[in-house]
Amino acid sequence: MELSNDTQLEMYWMMLLSRRLDERAWMLHRQGKIAFHISGIGQEAAQVGAAFALRRGEDWVTPYYRDLALMICLGYTPRDFLLALTGKQGEPTSGARQMPSHWSMRKANAVSHSAPVATQCSHAAGIGLAIKMRKEDKVVLATLGEGSTSQGEWYEAVNWAAIHHLPVIFMVENNQYAISVPADKQMAVASSADKACGMGLRGISVDGTDVYSVYRTVAEAVADARAGKGPTLVEARAYRLTPHSSDDDDRTYRSREEVDEHKKKDPLIVGRRILEEAGLLDQAKIDEMEARVKEMVDDAVKFAEQAPYPDVADAMFPVYAEEVRRG
Amino acid sequence: MAEITLIDAIRQAMDEELARDENVFIVGEDVGKRGGVFRATVGLFDKYGEERVIDSPLAELSIVGVGIGAALYGMRPICEIQFADFIYPAFNQIVSEAAKMCYRSNGEWTVPMVIRAPYGGGIGGGLYHSQSVEAFFAHVPGLKVVVPSNPYDAKGLLKAAVRDPNPVIYLEPKKGYRLIRGEVPEGDYTVPIGPAKVTRQGSDLSVYAYGMMHYYTLQAADKLAGEGVNVEVVDLRTLYPVDKQTVLESVRKTGKALIVHEDNLTGGYGGEIAAIIAEEAFTDLDAPVRRLCGPDVPAVPFSHPLQDWFMPNPDKIAQAMRELAAY
Ligand SMILES: Cc1ncc(C[n+]2csc(CCOP(=O)(O)OP(=O)(O)O)c2C)c(N)n1
Ligand SMILES: [Mg+2]
C-alpha cells in the first residue's frame, strides 16, 4: 500500500484540479452564468484518497453530490462538469436532465444517483451482493454525508452488507453539517463510525483532510473486502468550507471565525505541506500545476459556452430501456 | 394441458426462469425455507439454494434497493413484497430510483427487475393485508404495472416481466391464488406486457377490469347473458403503459363503458380509463362512463359484513351492468 512519488503527486493534482474547477463554478454563479452549484470544497482529500484505494474503472462506486474530486479521479473531465453546470447538450451523465453534480459514469462503474439522500447505499449493497454471487474480485465504494446516516435507508443498506459479508466500503464524508444542522443533532455518538458496532461491521474514523491517511485506511478496507472479510464503515472527518449550495447562506448558522479556523486545515494546504516536507513539491512545480489547471478550466468554460442547449425533441426519451439509443 | 391454480402458475414461471437464466434470483421475506407466506416460492430454495432464493432482512426498502443495485450490475432480481400493503417503505426506491434510472442517466443505466406483490381484499385481512396499490405505481413513467387475472397470463406475464429490461411491478390478486384455475402449458411461453385482451365478446356494453375483479366480471357477464344483455369484457392486464387502442375499440363498438376495480374510487386507476374514453371516444358514447370501485375509506375493514360492504363482487357488478345497459 506504499504510494510512489508520482502517485502522491498525481493525488495532489486531482485535488487541485477539482478545487479550481469548483471555485470557478462559484465564480460563474456569482456572475449569473449558471443557476446552481453544490460544492466539494474541503472534502477533496477524502474523495481522492478513497478513489486511489480502488481499482478505478473495475471497482464500482455509488457516489453522492459532493464527489467532484472522486469523479475526476474516475475520468470525469472539466468539460463534462461545465456542460452539467450550464445544462448543455452532450452533458454525459444525464443528457442535462439532472441538476449539476448528480453523477453517473457507466464506463467507470460509477452509478447514477438521485437527490433523495442515502438511496445509493442499498444499491451499493445490491452491487456487492451481485459481485459475491458471481464470485468476482471487485468492491463497491458508497459515499454519503454524515447527516444522511440518519436515514433508515442507510441502516438497511449497511445491515444487508454486514449480514452477507458483502464487499462494500461505506465512506461517510463527515463535513460537520447537513445544510445548517450540525452533526451532534444527527447522532448521539461521537463519530458516525461508531454506528458500525451495532450492525456488526468494522468502523473506523480517519482524518479526512489528509489524503494519504484516507488512502491507507480505505485501501485496508478494500483489501479486507476483496479477501471476503465483508464491509467496512469509514468516516472521513472534514469540514464543509463553503455554504451548503449556491442557494444557502451559511452566515445564518455558523460564525466566520469557525470557518476561518477550519481553513487552516484545508486539505490542499495539508497535502501540500506533506509533499513539501517529503521534498516532492516546490513553488515552481505548484506554479506549473496551477497554470495547467487554469488552462483546462478556461478551456472547459469556453467549450460549454459555445455548446448548444439540448433539443427539447429529445426530452420525451428514454423513459424505458427499449427507447435507449446506443452509440 | 394441465389445469393449475394462479399461484402454481406464478411458481412455475419463477422456477423456469431460475432454470433458464443464472442471473435470475429471488429475494424477499420468508421466500426461502418457508417458501413464502403464500407458498409462491415453495420448493425453489431446495432446488436453487440460498444464494438464489434469498431470505431478506425484514426491510422492504432494501429488498427493492438491493434488487436495484444487483440489477444495475446485470442480475435479474425478482423481489417479493410479502403483502402489497407493506410496499410503502420501498416507495422511494421504486419511484425515485428504479423508475427514473433510465431517464435520469439518459439511458446509461437501466433496471431490469420484477417486484411481485400480492394485493387485494376479500380474504379477511383487514386494513393492512387487503390493499390495492396499483394507482400509486400506474402514475409513474418508467415503471410497468402488470396485474394477471388467470393462470395462463400469470405465467406468461411473469416470464415476460423477468426478461423485461425495465422495472415491472407485478401485482398478484391473492384472493385468486387458489380459487382461479386454468389451463397452462408446461413449456416456455410469454404473454407480452402492454396489450389488454378482450376476454368476452359482446355488443351492449364494455366492462374494463383486471385481477380478481376481472374474474368476478366474467361471472357477472354470464349472469347478464341469461337476462339477454350481451357484455363485452376487457382484461386490462397491463395497467401501465395502458393499451389505449383496445380500450377504445371496445367502447366504440358498444357505446357504453363500466370500469371495475376494488381499489377505492377517487384517484383510482378507473379514472384514467374514463378520461381516455371521454377524450377520444366521446362521440361514440351512448351513456355516461360508470365506475364500480371500492368506497373512499382508507382500506378494507376486517369484520366480514364490513369487508363485504367494501368489496365489489359478481352481484354488485351484475347490478352495475344492468343499470348501464338500461340507460
Ligand atoms: C431525503 C432527502 N431529504 C432532504 C433533502 C434535502 N437535502 C439535500 S442535502 C441535505 C443535507 C445533507 O447533509 P449530509 O448528509 O451531511 O451531506 P452534506 O451535504 O453535508 O455533504 C438535505 C437536507 C434531500 N436531498 N433528501
Ligand atoms: Mg454533512
XYZ file of C-alpha atoms and ligand atoms in Angstrom:
681
model
C 0.000 0.000 0.000
C 3.035 2.254 -0.386
C 2.427 5.115 -2.785
C 5.059 6.040 -5.337
C 6.212 9.640 -5.532
C 4.460 10.051 -8.831
C 1.209 8.723 -7.430
C 1.414 11.059 -4.458
C 1.850 13.977 -6.807
C -0.953 12.740 -9.009
C -3.259 12.669 -5.996
C -2.387 16.248 -5.186
C -3.032 17.162 -8.814
C -6.511 15.644 -8.680
C -7.314 17.671 -5.562
C -6.015 20.834 -7.156
C -7.932 20.336 -10.392
C -11.136 19.625 -8.512
C -10.648 22.658 -6.278
C -10.020 25.121 -9.060
C -12.923 23.746 -11.065
C -15.173 24.016 -8.040
C -14.026 27.592 -7.369
C -14.738 28.502 -10.957
C -18.267 27.200 -10.564
C -18.804 29.543 -7.616
C -17.460 32.408 -9.687
C -19.722 31.592 -12.625
C -22.642 31.507 -10.237
C -21.781 34.926 -8.848
C -21.585 36.197 -12.415
C -25.061 34.884 -13.059
C -23.823 32.460 -15.700
C -25.005 29.281 -14.016
C -28.083 28.618 -11.923
C -26.771 26.274 -9.278
C -23.648 24.828 -7.728
C -23.094 22.395 -4.887
C -19.522 22.234 -3.772
C -16.997 19.654 -2.645
C -14.512 22.170 -1.294
C -12.958 20.793 1.882
C -13.665 17.161 1.014
C -11.182 16.616 -1.788
C -8.718 14.645 0.315
C -11.367 12.205 1.463
C -12.535 11.633 -2.091
C -9.157 11.384 -3.786
C -7.752 9.171 -1.046
C -10.664 6.770 -1.410
C -10.572 6.795 -5.210
C -6.904 5.861 -5.295
C -7.580 2.928 -2.986
C -9.788 1.404 -5.688
C -9.012 -0.299 -8.948
C -10.502 2.591 -10.812
C -12.674 1.536 -13.719
C -13.031 -2.009 -12.368
C -14.396 -1.487 -8.899
C -17.803 0.117 -8.505
C -18.775 3.445 -6.958
C -22.112 4.828 -5.811
C -21.193 8.486 -5.310
C -23.046 11.480 -3.909
C -23.281 15.091 -4.997
C -20.130 16.423 -3.295
C -17.878 13.930 -5.039
C -16.421 16.101 -7.803
C -12.854 15.126 -6.888
C -13.792 11.450 -6.708
C -15.374 11.632 -10.134
C -12.355 13.413 -11.580
C -10.209 10.555 -10.356
C -12.535 8.235 -12.293
C -12.092 10.160 -15.517
C -14.768 12.836 -15.314
C -13.458 15.909 -17.118
C -13.704 19.678 -16.609
C -15.617 19.880 -19.882
C -18.092 17.294 -18.578
C -18.595 19.359 -15.436
C -19.083 22.627 -17.278
C -21.668 21.049 -19.564
C -23.508 19.943 -16.422
C -23.290 23.360 -14.765
C -24.676 25.037 -17.851
C -27.201 22.320 -18.753
C -25.834 21.996 -22.259
C -26.210 19.390 -24.951
C -23.853 16.455 -24.722
C -23.710 16.545 -20.936
C -22.562 12.970 -20.428
C -24.095 11.845 -17.130
C -27.755 12.557 -17.799
C -28.125 14.489 -21.031
C -28.585 17.560 -18.811
C -31.702 16.054 -17.256
C -30.253 16.103 -13.754
C -29.032 19.062 -11.734
C -25.259 19.507 -11.771
C -23.217 17.169 -9.528
C -25.648 14.262 -9.836
C -23.032 11.923 -11.190
C -23.091 8.880 -13.413
C -20.336 7.326 -15.475
C -21.032 3.871 -16.715
C -17.628 3.335 -18.249
C -16.106 3.865 -14.809
C -18.776 1.805 -12.994
C -19.973 4.956 -11.227
C -23.718 4.594 -10.780
C -26.272 7.328 -11.404
C -27.697 8.733 -8.191
C -30.696 10.847 -7.311
C -31.261 13.731 -4.913
C -33.023 11.953 -2.025
C -30.065 11.259 0.219
C -28.789 7.764 1.106
C -30.746 5.974 -1.633
C -27.471 4.956 -3.274
C -26.458 2.905 -0.244
C -28.797 -0.020 -0.839
C -27.726 -0.003 -4.480
C -24.161 -0.437 -3.253
C -25.280 -3.389 -1.129
C -27.052 -4.881 -4.155
C -23.980 -4.428 -6.321
C -21.922 -6.058 -3.571
C -24.406 -8.931 -3.499
C -24.105 -9.372 -7.273
C -20.301 -9.332 -7.063
C -20.462 -12.002 -4.408
C -22.962 -14.100 -6.352
C -20.725 -14.011 -9.406
C -17.626 -14.630 -7.286
C -15.836 -11.647 -8.792
C -12.848 -9.850 -7.374
C -14.411 -6.400 -7.092
C -15.523 -3.995 -4.399
C -18.023 -1.150 -4.136
C -17.412 2.250 -2.592
C -20.537 4.048 -1.362
C -20.192 7.641 -0.205
C -22.595 9.887 1.668
C -22.732 12.740 4.148
C -22.929 12.292 7.904
C -26.434 13.764 8.006
C -27.542 11.109 5.567
C -26.568 8.391 8.034
C -29.742 9.388 9.910
C -31.816 7.891 7.111
C -33.379 4.488 7.591
C -32.208 3.749 4.059
C -28.639 3.838 5.247
C -29.127 1.482 8.175
C -30.907 -1.022 5.982
C -28.113 -0.972 3.426
C -25.304 -1.327 5.950
C -27.193 -4.092 7.714
C -27.514 -6.019 4.452
C -23.842 -5.655 3.640
C -22.888 -6.807 7.137
C -25.211 -9.833 7.200
C -23.948 -11.116 3.864
C -20.282 -10.030 4.255
C -20.546 -8.002 1.084
C -17.510 -6.249 -0.432
C -18.753 -2.733 0.278
C -16.938 0.252 1.779
C -19.318 2.852 3.135
C -17.439 6.113 3.415
C -19.140 8.872 5.363
C -17.744 12.239 4.408
C -18.388 13.973 7.702
C -18.233 17.665 6.916
C -19.914 18.544 10.240
C -23.100 19.915 8.722
C -26.229 18.805 6.939
C -27.169 22.144 5.424
C -27.429 24.036 8.729
C -27.795 21.174 11.182
C -24.594 20.190 12.999
C -23.511 16.581 13.388
C -24.399 16.451 17.095
C -28.035 16.928 16.118
C -27.785 13.958 13.760
C -26.328 11.385 16.110
C -25.664 10.758 19.772
C -22.352 9.058 19.067
C -19.111 10.996 18.657
C -18.351 9.580 15.239
C -20.528 8.065 12.573
C -18.025 5.188 12.505
C -19.289 4.283 15.976
C -22.566 3.247 14.406
C -20.827 0.227 12.908
C -20.646 -1.728 16.149
C -24.409 -2.052 16.344
C -24.543 -3.636 12.929
C -21.597 -5.996 13.065
C -19.023 -4.439 10.805
C -15.751 -2.602 11.318
C -15.978 1.143 11.817
C -13.010 3.474 11.578
C -12.674 7.236 11.671
C -9.860 8.951 9.806
C -8.608 12.492 9.325
C -10.332 13.346 6.080
C -8.129 16.348 5.378
C -5.068 14.132 4.873
C -5.391 12.448 1.520
C -2.699 9.901 2.302
C -4.262 8.825 5.596
C -7.597 8.369 3.886
C -5.878 6.347 1.192
C -4.270 3.974 3.700
C -7.485 3.488 5.644
C -9.679 2.863 2.626
C -7.030 0.667 0.988
C -7.113 -1.564 4.050
C -10.904 -1.725 3.928
C -10.728 -2.563 0.228
C -8.210 -5.332 0.880
C -10.492 -6.777 3.549
C -13.472 -6.607 1.204
C -11.562 -8.364 -1.552
C -10.455 -11.013 0.898
C -14.081 -11.828 1.677
C -13.983 -10.206 5.117
C -17.012 -8.064 4.405
C -17.817 -4.374 4.604
C -16.175 -1.533 6.491
C -17.633 1.763 7.578
C -15.108 4.575 7.186
C -15.714 8.063 8.451
C -13.544 10.736 6.847
C -13.585 13.798 9.121
C -13.563 17.020 7.131
C -15.273 20.390 7.104
C -17.579 21.945 4.557
C -15.649 25.120 3.744
C -18.443 26.614 1.627
C -22.165 27.163 2.112
C -24.253 24.035 1.507
C -25.001 25.154 -2.036
C -25.284 28.320 -4.062
C -28.761 28.762 -2.574
C -27.523 28.729 1.019
C -26.213 31.490 3.288
C -24.146 29.830 5.993
C -23.704 33.075 7.952
C -27.186 32.432 9.329
C -25.998 29.424 11.312
C -22.204 29.442 11.803
C -19.570 32.051 12.609
C -16.853 33.289 10.259
C -14.333 32.521 12.984
C -15.346 28.883 12.943
C -14.964 28.662 9.168
C -11.620 30.502 9.240
C -10.312 28.140 11.880
C -11.045 25.184 9.595
C -9.458 26.845 6.604
C -6.137 26.242 8.327
C -6.824 22.537 7.856
C -7.758 22.870 4.202
C -6.910 19.532 2.564
C -4.903 21.293 -0.129
C -2.751 23.017 2.485
C -2.326 19.744 4.386
C -1.427 17.847 1.225
C 0.991 20.482 0.050
C 2.785 20.523 3.411
C 3.188 16.737 3.370
C 4.621 16.761 -0.146
C 6.911 19.701 0.539
C 8.272 18.024 3.665
C 8.943 14.916 1.602
C 10.781 17.060 -0.928
C 8.330 16.185 -3.696
C 6.818 19.609 -4.277
C 8.105 23.158 -4.528
C 6.795 26.503 -5.657
C 7.942 26.067 -9.240
C 6.100 22.799 -9.521
C 2.974 24.277 -7.999
C 3.097 27.214 -10.409
C 3.367 24.777 -13.270
C 0.372 22.771 -11.989
C -1.711 25.888 -11.451
C -1.037 27.053 -14.992
C -2.074 23.694 -16.374
C -5.266 23.681 -14.298
C -6.175 27.175 -15.381
C -5.782 26.217 -18.992
C -8.050 23.205 -18.555
C -10.709 25.108 -16.678
C -10.651 28.012 -19.132
C -10.991 25.572 -21.978
C -13.953 23.875 -20.315
C -15.747 27.166 -19.704
C -15.283 28.209 -23.297
C -16.327 24.802 -24.546
C -19.560 24.898 -22.546
C -20.304 28.489 -23.506
C -20.186 27.509 -27.152
C -22.174 24.309 -26.745
C -25.854 24.373 -27.749
C -28.699 23.594 -25.396
C -30.352 20.187 -25.602
C -33.062 19.670 -28.172
C -36.469 19.551 -26.479
C -37.469 16.888 -29.002
C -35.233 14.531 -27.005
C -36.899 15.266 -23.666
C -39.553 12.553 -24.008
C -36.902 9.831 -24.033
C -35.634 7.442 -22.836
C -38.176 6.571 -20.171
C -37.813 2.848 -20.911
C -34.822 0.745 -21.825
C -36.360 -0.035 -25.232
C -36.048 3.637 -26.123
C -32.330 3.904 -25.429
C -30.273 4.783 -28.445
C -26.832 3.282 -28.107
C -23.689 4.548 -29.791
C -52.642 -29.226 -20.879
C -52.788 -29.242 -17.124
C -55.293 -27.150 -15.206
C -53.479 -25.409 -12.367
C -54.074 -22.579 -9.898
C -52.934 -18.995 -10.238
C -50.243 -19.407 -7.605
C -48.939 -22.596 -9.192
C -48.603 -20.723 -12.470
C -46.644 -17.971 -10.748
C -44.340 -20.523 -9.123
C -43.867 -22.350 -12.421
C -42.827 -19.121 -14.107
C -40.222 -18.407 -11.439
C -38.970 -21.972 -11.469
C -38.496 -21.951 -15.213
C -36.861 -18.521 -15.217
C -34.442 -19.517 -12.448
C -33.522 -22.571 -14.528
C -33.225 -20.596 -17.751
C -31.008 -17.729 -16.591
C -28.484 -17.873 -13.768
C -28.762 -14.110 -13.331
C -32.302 -14.525 -12.058
C -32.712 -14.692 -8.294
C -35.499 -14.255 -5.766
C -35.271 -12.048 -2.702
C -37.887 -11.341 -0.045
C -39.154 -12.119 3.406
C -39.666 -15.825 4.146
C -39.230 -16.771 0.499
C -36.531 -19.346 1.321
C -37.100 -22.321 3.595
C -40.704 -21.371 4.219
C -41.409 -20.919 0.503
C -43.234 -17.645 1.078
C -46.163 -16.956 3.378
C -48.470 -17.717 0.441
C -46.160 -20.565 -0.682
C -45.415 -18.906 -4.019
C -41.760 -19.981 -3.842
C -42.205 -23.435 -2.324
C -39.501 -25.850 -3.438
C -37.326 -23.221 -5.080
C -34.985 -22.843 -2.104
C -34.241 -26.563 -2.132
C -33.827 -26.590 -5.881
C -31.725 -23.452 -6.377
C -30.101 -22.850 -2.998
C -29.930 -19.993 -0.525
C -27.843 -17.806 -2.823
C -30.596 -17.611 -5.413
C -33.643 -17.711 -3.167
C -32.655 -15.236 -0.509
C -34.398 -14.674 2.796
C -34.002 -10.937 3.193
C -33.969 -8.968 6.425
C -37.422 -7.647 7.342
C -36.950 -4.409 5.438
C -38.863 -3.679 2.240
C -36.918 -0.614 1.215
C -33.725 -2.595 0.942
C -35.403 -5.618 -0.654
C -36.061 -3.261 -3.542
C -32.904 -1.142 -3.168
C -30.628 -4.171 -3.089
C -32.545 -5.549 -6.040
C -31.915 -2.327 -7.952
C -28.194 -2.496 -7.203
C -27.998 -6.091 -8.367
C -29.970 -5.215 -11.494
C -27.556 -2.384 -12.259
C -24.795 -4.948 -12.095
C -26.574 -7.146 -14.615
C -28.577 -9.507 -12.439
C -32.312 -10.132 -12.855
C -33.847 -9.906 -9.398
C -37.387 -10.929 -8.545
C -38.190 -9.007 -5.365
C -41.123 -10.253 -3.339
C -43.019 -7.832 -1.135
C -44.915 -10.080 1.270
C -48.136 -8.049 1.028
C -48.661 -5.054 -1.254
C -49.737 -3.211 1.900
C -46.072 -3.226 3.003
C -44.645 -1.815 -0.190
C -44.725 1.781 1.041
C -41.343 1.668 2.814
C -39.931 0.828 -0.632
C -41.885 3.572 -2.387
C -38.881 5.874 -2.523
C -36.687 3.221 -4.100
C -39.350 2.281 -6.643
C -40.409 5.789 -7.623
C -37.212 7.818 -7.152
C -34.722 5.175 -8.201
C -35.983 2.239 -10.269
C -38.466 4.268 -12.288
C -36.192 7.217 -13.000
C -32.854 5.499 -13.529
C -33.086 5.149 -17.300
C -34.367 8.649 -17.936
C -32.103 10.391 -15.469
C -28.986 8.727 -16.866
C -30.113 9.306 -20.440
C -30.154 5.561 -20.941
C -26.756 4.800 -19.412
C -28.301 2.697 -16.670
C -31.381 0.515 -16.747
C -33.035 -1.532 -14.020
C -34.278 -4.917 -15.181
C -36.202 -6.163 -12.173
C -39.554 -7.520 -11.067
C -41.325 -6.528 -7.885
C -44.014 -9.063 -7.042
C -46.678 -8.150 -4.517
C -49.884 -9.963 -3.525
C -52.667 -7.387 -3.393
C -56.384 -7.098 -2.782
C -59.161 -7.823 -0.331
C -61.832 -10.357 0.366
C -59.539 -12.575 2.401
C -60.323 -11.251 5.891
C -57.058 -9.377 6.002
C -58.344 -6.079 7.317
C -56.809 -2.728 6.543
C -53.217 -3.894 6.180
C -53.475 -7.184 4.319
C -56.032 -6.185 1.676
C -54.874 -3.096 -0.106
C -54.756 -2.407 -3.807
C -51.746 -0.264 -4.665
C -51.838 -0.099 -8.449
C -52.903 3.531 -8.737
C -49.728 4.735 -6.994
C -47.478 2.990 -9.466
C -49.568 3.349 -12.631
C -48.887 7.074 -12.264
C -45.138 6.665 -12.659
C -43.429 6.766 -16.062
C -40.505 4.358 -16.095
C -42.446 1.585 -14.372
C -44.535 -1.084 -15.995
C -47.502 -2.291 -13.963
C -48.979 -5.699 -14.594
C -51.943 -7.494 -12.978
C -52.733 -11.023 -14.179
C -56.243 -12.394 -13.825
C -55.724 -16.047 -14.758
C -53.038 -18.725 -14.589
C -52.105 -18.615 -18.276
C -51.457 -14.869 -18.225
C -49.873 -15.068 -14.779
C -47.165 -17.398 -16.007
C -46.642 -15.710 -19.354
C -46.635 -12.182 -17.971
C -44.266 -13.054 -15.142
C -41.806 -14.601 -17.568
C -42.080 -11.524 -19.761
C -41.534 -9.352 -16.692
C -38.378 -11.222 -15.697
C -36.995 -10.753 -19.219
C -38.098 -7.127 -19.489
C -35.230 -4.604 -19.330
C -37.291 -2.281 -17.101
C -38.681 -2.366 -13.563
C -42.002 -4.199 -13.590
C -44.494 -4.086 -10.728
C -46.301 -7.417 -10.838
C -49.415 -7.390 -8.663
C -50.960 -10.733 -7.771
C -54.663 -10.992 -6.871
C -54.083 -13.080 -3.785
C -57.741 -13.942 -3.252
C -57.498 -15.782 -6.556
C -54.265 -17.625 -5.730
C -56.044 -20.946 -5.236
C -59.507 -20.021 -6.434
C -58.683 -19.175 -10.022
C -57.724 -22.205 -12.078
C -56.936 -22.547 -15.736
C -55.013 -24.401 -18.366
C -51.316 -23.654 -18.547
C -48.817 -25.240 -20.921
C -45.773 -26.648 -19.207
C -43.119 -25.328 -21.520
C -41.850 -21.860 -22.178
C -44.067 -19.045 -23.444
C -44.542 -15.386 -22.636
C -47.515 -13.048 -22.662
C -46.384 -9.626 -23.837
C -46.501 -6.721 -21.406
C -48.679 -3.996 -22.891
C -51.679 -5.425 -24.709
C -55.042 -5.713 -22.991
C -57.299 -8.554 -24.051
C -60.977 -8.853 -24.911
C -61.901 -11.920 -22.891
C -65.576 -11.971 -23.810
C -67.156 -10.593 -26.923
C -70.333 -8.571 -26.522
C -72.293 -5.747 -28.081
C -74.291 -3.963 -25.372
C -71.627 -2.582 -23.073
C -67.892 -2.826 -22.337
C -66.600 -3.686 -18.905
C -62.952 -2.997 -18.079
C -61.368 -4.877 -15.214
C -58.179 -6.614 -14.082
C -57.025 -9.125 -11.490
C -59.678 -10.501 -9.160
C -62.305 -8.088 -10.439
C -61.859 -9.437 -13.942
C -62.664 -12.916 -12.643
C -65.834 -11.597 -10.999
C -66.723 -9.568 -14.084
C -66.773 -12.689 -16.260
C -69.137 -14.327 -13.772
C -71.396 -11.285 -13.797
C -71.341 -11.190 -17.598
C -72.539 -14.810 -17.691
C -75.418 -13.856 -15.469
C -76.349 -10.927 -17.719
C -76.247 -13.159 -20.779
C -79.097 -15.118 -19.211
C -81.012 -11.851 -18.999
C -80.396 -11.082 -22.667
C -77.641 -8.486 -22.137
C -74.503 -9.008 -24.172
C -71.485 -7.821 -22.201
C -68.027 -7.357 -23.659
C -65.224 -7.818 -21.130
C -61.759 -6.324 -21.444
C -58.992 -7.644 -19.207
C -56.602 -4.711 -18.969
C -53.708 -6.941 -17.740
C -51.069 -4.233 -18.163
C -52.112 -1.034 -16.427
C -49.044 0.954 -17.395
C -48.351 1.620 -20.150
C -52.054 1.392 -20.966
C -53.336 -0.237 -24.171
C -55.479 2.667 -25.377
C -56.312 1.034 -28.663
C -58.042 -1.995 -27.159
C -59.837 0.203 -24.639
C -61.164 2.486 -27.380
C -62.006 -0.214 -29.904
C -64.308 -1.916 -27.449
C -66.214 1.179 -26.345
C -66.566 2.355 -29.938
C -68.337 -0.902 -30.632
C -70.641 -0.995 -27.587
C -71.091 2.697 -26.795
C -71.103 2.097 -23.039
C -68.284 1.663 -20.543
C -68.103 0.367 -16.997
C -64.804 0.163 -15.134
C -64.465 -2.136 -12.142
C -61.714 -2.167 -9.542
C -61.545 -2.892 -5.847
C -59.179 -0.023 -5.098
C -61.105 2.965 -3.834
C -62.792 5.236 -6.322
C -61.193 8.648 -6.076
C -57.912 8.956 -7.923
C -58.143 5.266 -8.741
C -56.996 3.653 -11.955
C -60.532 3.705 -13.375
C -60.373 7.463 -13.648
C -57.640 7.145 -16.251
C -59.663 4.737 -18.384
C -62.692 7.019 -18.057
C -60.598 10.001 -19.137
C -59.199 8.181 -22.158
C -62.710 7.274 -23.243
C -64.039 10.786 -22.613
C -61.205 12.388 -24.569
C -61.062 10.042 -27.506
C -64.416 8.295 -27.829
C -66.857 10.943 -26.603
C -68.978 10.871 -29.724
C -69.248 7.078 -29.592
C -70.812 7.088 -26.124
C -74.477 6.299 -25.551
C -74.238 6.683 -21.769
C -72.005 8.301 -19.168
C -68.927 6.261 -18.246
C -69.511 4.380 -14.998
C -67.099 3.194 -12.325
C -67.752 0.477 -9.770
C -64.992 0.651 -7.189
C -64.227 0.264 -3.520
C -65.633 3.092 -1.403
C -63.468 6.040 -0.344
C -62.475 4.733 3.074
C -58.796 4.242 3.956
C -58.776 0.483 3.394
C -60.801 -2.725 3.655
C -62.241 -3.251 7.158
C -61.800 -6.630 8.856
C -65.223 -7.771 10.074
C -66.983 -9.836 7.420
C -70.074 -7.704 6.823
C -67.828 -4.648 6.612
C -65.482 -6.355 4.209
C -68.426 -7.466 2.064
C -69.691 -3.907 2.063
C -66.322 -2.733 0.740
C -65.638 -5.317 -1.918
C -67.183 -5.342 -5.384
C -68.465 -8.859 -6.138
C -70.280 -10.592 -9.031
C -73.702 -9.453 -7.775
C -72.708 -5.818 -7.444
C -71.002 -5.910 -10.817
C -74.080 -7.525 -12.422
C -76.257 -4.810 -10.945
C -73.998 -2.067 -12.312
C -74.105 -3.772 -15.722
C -77.901 -3.907 -15.666
C -78.195 -0.238 -14.819
C -75.788 0.792 -17.539
C -77.416 -1.489 -20.115
C -80.788 0.101 -19.305
C -79.542 3.670 -19.674
C -34.368 12.576 1.625
C -33.893 13.972 1.495
N -34.322 14.917 2.377
C -33.880 16.186 2.281
C -33.001 16.551 1.293
C -32.508 17.984 1.178
N -31.063 17.996 1.483
C -30.146 17.976 0.496
S -28.600 17.832 1.082
C -29.122 17.856 2.676
C -28.122 17.752 3.775
C -27.260 16.534 3.641
O -26.290 16.539 4.650
P -25.165 15.454 4.715
O -25.727 14.096 4.571
O -24.353 15.697 5.937
O -24.305 15.702 3.412
P -23.527 17.039 3.019
O -24.448 17.844 2.179
O -23.166 17.733 4.273
O -22.343 16.572 2.282
C -30.505 17.974 2.741
C -31.291 18.062 3.984
C -32.618 15.540 0.380
N -31.793 15.795 -0.636
N -33.045 14.271 0.521
Mg -22.596 16.817 6.085
